[in-house]
Amino acid sequence: MAEADAQTTGHTSTGRADGRAAALPNLTRRDEVRRKWLLVAPALVVLALAASGPLLIVLVYSFLTPGNYGGVVWEFSGEAWFKVVFHRDIFDDTLGFADAHLSIFWRSVKLSFLTTVLAFIFGFPTAYFIATRPEKYRGLWLFLITIPFWTNLLIRTFAIMEVIRADGVINQILLGLGVIEQPIQMLATDFAILLGMTYVYLPLMVLPLYASMEKLDFRLVEAAYDLYATRFQALKRVIIPTVKPGIIAGSILVFVPSLGAYVTPRVLGGGKHLMLGNLIELQFGQGRNWPLGAALSITLLLIVMVALLTYIRTTGNSEGGHG
Amino acid sequence: MITISAAFAEPESIVSERKSAQPLAFRAFRDTLFGPSETETGGKRLAKAAVEARHVTKAFGDGPERVLALDNVSVEIRENEFFTLLGPSGCGKTTLLRLIAGFDHPTNGSILLNGEDISHLPPFKRPVNTVFQSYALFPHMSVADNIGFGLEMQGKPKAEVAKAVDDMLRLVRMEELKNRKTSQISGGQQQRVALARALAPHPKVLLLDEPLSALDLKLRKEMQIELKRLQNETGITFVFVTHDQEEALTMSDRIAVMSAGHILQVGSPREIYDRPSERFVANFIGDTNLMEVEVVSVSNGRARLRFASGAETEADMPEGMSEAKSVTVVVRPEHAQLAGTGDNGVLSGQLENVVYFGTDTHYHVRLDEGVLFTVRAQNVRGGAEERQPGARTDIVFSELAVQVLRD
Ligand SMILES: Nc1ncnc2c1ncn2[C@@H]1O[C@H](COP(=O)(O)OP(=O)(O)O)[C@@H](O)[C@H]1O
Ligand SMILES: [Mg+2]
C-alpha cells in the first residue's frame, strides 16, 4: 500500500493532481449536505411551529367535547366528526345525512372548480397577451395585473357589491337603456360569489401562466404551423403542453384559496349562500361548537388534498394519451 | 408577364440531366416513399420554378429604426435542385426563408410556388417545410411523435402516419431511438429528427436554415453527405441557408450569393467561384487577387485589357460596361503560376513570403506596382525547387483566368 502510494506520488504530477481531485468531491459533498440542513433548518422550525403545530391542535380539538360558551372540554368525543356528515334529530333522535353540510361542501367544490375554470379562461389569453408583448412593456403589464393586490380584499369585494346591487351600476345602466324593466337580482346568488372569486383570484392564475409562457419558445409554435397545425391545433398540441406547469400551478393557487374563501361568499353571498369557510367560522362563533369547526377544517384540508392529487394525477397522464 | 414565362422556359436539359444522373436505386426508393414525381411521369414538360421570389422587399420596424432586410430580391429556384443562399450573417437569408415558409409576409413583391402566388397563405397552408436552425423539436413528444406531427395535422390515418414515421426513421437511420424523448438524444440525432420531421409530409420544398452550424466539424461533414443523399433520394427541392462558402460550394446545384438584402449573383458553384461578377462575391468565396487594369478597347463584349506591367490580355466584358476606362479583374491564386526561366511573364515582382501548406504552397509576390499577389501551387514530388523569398519572379496565367468585375 505504502509502496503504491510512494509510486503514485513519485510518478508524474498529473497522477498526483488526479488523486487530489478524486478526494475533493467527497469532502465537499459531506460539507454540502451539512450546509443544506443548516440552510433549511429555520424553514423547518417555522413550518413545525406555524403549520404542523396549529394543525395538530385543530386535529386534537376535533376529538373533544364542545364547551357551553365556546372552547372545548377536555373529554374525548367522536360527536364532531359524526356531525360533519350525519344529522341527529333533536326530538326523536332519528339519523339522517347532514344535508346542510353536504350541500355546502358541494357548493364549495363546485364554485371553486368553476372559479378555477373561469380564471383559466380569462387568465390564459391575458398571460399570452403579456408574454407576446415586446420585452420592455411586459413589466408594465405585469405591474397592472398586480395593482388589485394593493387594495384590501374587503374593499374590493364591497366594490363588486356596489356594481351588481339591485340599484348598482349594472342594473342602473340596463334599466336606463330599457333592456330590462326590473333590476336583475345578482347579489346573494352563486353568480355573485363566482364573479367575486374569479375577480379576486385571477392574478394568481395569470402570474404563473405568464411565468411559463415567457419561457415558451415561440419557434416551437412556428414549427407547428410549418407542420400544418392550425392555430387551434398549435394551441392544443404545442402551447398548452409546454406551459402545463404554469397551468397546474395557477389552478392550484386559485382552487385552494377558493375552497376556503370566507370574505367573498360572506359579502356577495349575502349570508344565504354559505361556503365551507363560512360554515367553519359559524361553528367557532355563533355555533359555539369548536370541535365541529375543527372537524370541518380538517375535512376542508382533506378535500383539498384529494382534489390536488386527482388533478395532478390526471394532468400528468394526459400527454401519455397521445404517445 | 412575357419575360417571366420566358424565364420559366429554362433549358429542359438541365433538369433531365440531373434526373438521369440519379442512380436508379435512389429513384426507386424515392418512388416507394413518395410516389413518382410529376416531371418524370409527365414526360415532356418545361422545367419550371419550384419557388420564385418576385421583387420581394421586406422591411422591419418603422421610421428611423426601419431595417430593409430584403431589398427588391428576385430569384427562381428550380424543381429538384439543391439551392443555397450564401452570405454573411445579417444579409437577409433567414428573412427570405421565413417569407417562403410563410412566417412573415413580404412588404412588397410576391412569393410563388409552382407558379402560384402564395404570398397571402399562412404557413400551415403551404406545402413547404422547414428545418429550423435551433431544430425546434417539440420537447414534450417522443422522436416518433415529432416526425409524425405533420402528417397527423394533415389528418392522415394513424396507420399511414405510423408507416411514414418508420420509413422516415429508416431514411435518417434512427430506428432504434424511436421512442426516446427529444431531450434524450444528441445534437446530431436531433438534427436528423428535425430533418425527418420536415421531410415526412413530403413537402414540395424543404427549407433549411443553417442546419449544420451547431454541429462540430466531423459531424458537419457527415451531415453534409447525408443531406445530399436525402435530397437525391427524395427528389425534393432543397433551399439551404449557410454562411459557410465551402459548404455551399460542395453541396449545391446552384448558389445565390447575398449581401445586405440583395442577391448579387446566382449560379453553379463553378460559375460563382470561377466567374464572380462582383467584388463582394469574389472576396467572400475563396481567395482572390484583385487588380485595377486599363481598358484598351472593347468590341463585341470582349475587352482588351492592359495590366500596370504593360502586359495585355483579353477578357469578357460584363454587360453595360463598354464605356469603362478601367476595371477591376480577379485572378484566383491557383489559376496563376510563377514563371519558369523560359516563360514570358504577365506580371513581375519580388517574392516576399513562401508559406508551405502541405498539399500546396502559397507564394506572396509584391508586384512592381506595389500590389500583393498570391500564387498557389500544388506540391508535387520532384517538382521545381522551392523559391527563396527576396528573389525576383514573373507570374503567368492564361486569358481564361481573368474575370472582369462589374463594379
Ligand atoms: N424580426 C425582426 N425585426 C427587426 N429586424 C429584423 C428582424 N428579423 C431580421 N431583422 C434584421 O434583418 C436583417 C437580416 O436578418 P436575417 O435575415 O436574420 O439575416 P441572416 O439570416 O442572413 O443572418 C438583419 O439586419 C436583422 O437585424
Ligand atoms: Mg439567419
CSV table of C-alpha atoms and ligand atoms in Angstrom, one decimal, chain B residues 60-61 67-69 87-96 104 209-210 241, ligand 1:
chain,number,residue,atom,x,y,z
B,60,PHE,CA,-38.8,45.6,-40.3
B,61,GLY,CA,-39.6,48.4,-37.9
B,67,VAL,CA,-34.4,47.9,-41.5
B,68,LEU,CA,-34.5,46.7,-45.1
B,69,ALA,CA,-33.8,43.0,-44.6
B,87,GLY,CA,-24.0,35.2,-47.4
B,88,PRO,CA,-22.6,36.7,-44.2
B,89,SER,CA,-24.7,37.0,-41.0
B,90,GLY,CA,-27.4,39.6,-41.2
B,91,CYS,CA,-27.6,39.7,-45.0
B,92,GLY,CA,-31.3,38.5,-45.1
B,93,LYS,CA,-31.0,34.8,-45.7
B,94,THR,CA,-33.3,33.8,-42.8
B,95,THR,CA,-35.7,36.5,-43.7
B,96,LEU,CA,-36.1,35.2,-47.3
B,104,ASP,CA,-43.5,36.6,-42.4
B,209,ASP,CA,-31.8,27.4,-42.1
B,210,GLU,CA,-28.1,26.9,-41.3
B,241,VAL,CA,-29.0,28.6,-46.0
C,1,LIG,N1,-38.0,40.5,-36.6
C,1,LIG,C1,-37.1,41.4,-36.9
C,1,LIG,N2,-37.2,42.7,-36.5
C,1,LIG,C2,-36.2,43.6,-36.8
C,1,LIG,N3,-35.2,43.3,-37.6
C,1,LIG,C3,-35.0,42.1,-38.1
C,1,LIG,C4,-36.0,41.1,-37.8
C,1,LIG,N4,-35.5,39.9,-38.4
C,1,LIG,C5,-34.4,40.3,-39.1
C,1,LIG,N5,-34.1,41.6,-38.9
C,1,LIG,C6,-33.0,42.3,-39.5
C,1,LIG,O1,-32.9,42.0,-40.9
C,1,LIG,C7,-31.6,41.7,-41.3
C,1,LIG,C8,-31.5,40.4,-41.9
C,1,LIG,O2,-31.6,39.4,-40.9
C,1,LIG,P1,-31.6,37.8,-41.2
C,1,LIG,O3,-32.5,37.5,-42.3
C,1,LIG,O4,-31.9,37.1,-39.9
C,1,LIG,O5,-30.1,37.6,-41.6
C,1,LIG,P2,-29.3,36.3,-41.8
C,1,LIG,O6,-30.2,35.1,-41.6
C,1,LIG,O7,-28.7,36.4,-43.2
C,1,LIG,O8,-28.2,36.3,-40.8
C,1,LIG,C9,-30.7,41.9,-40.1
C,1,LIG,O9,-30.2,43.2,-40.1
C,1,LIG,C10,-31.7,41.8,-38.9
C,1,LIG,O10,-31.2,42.6,-37.9
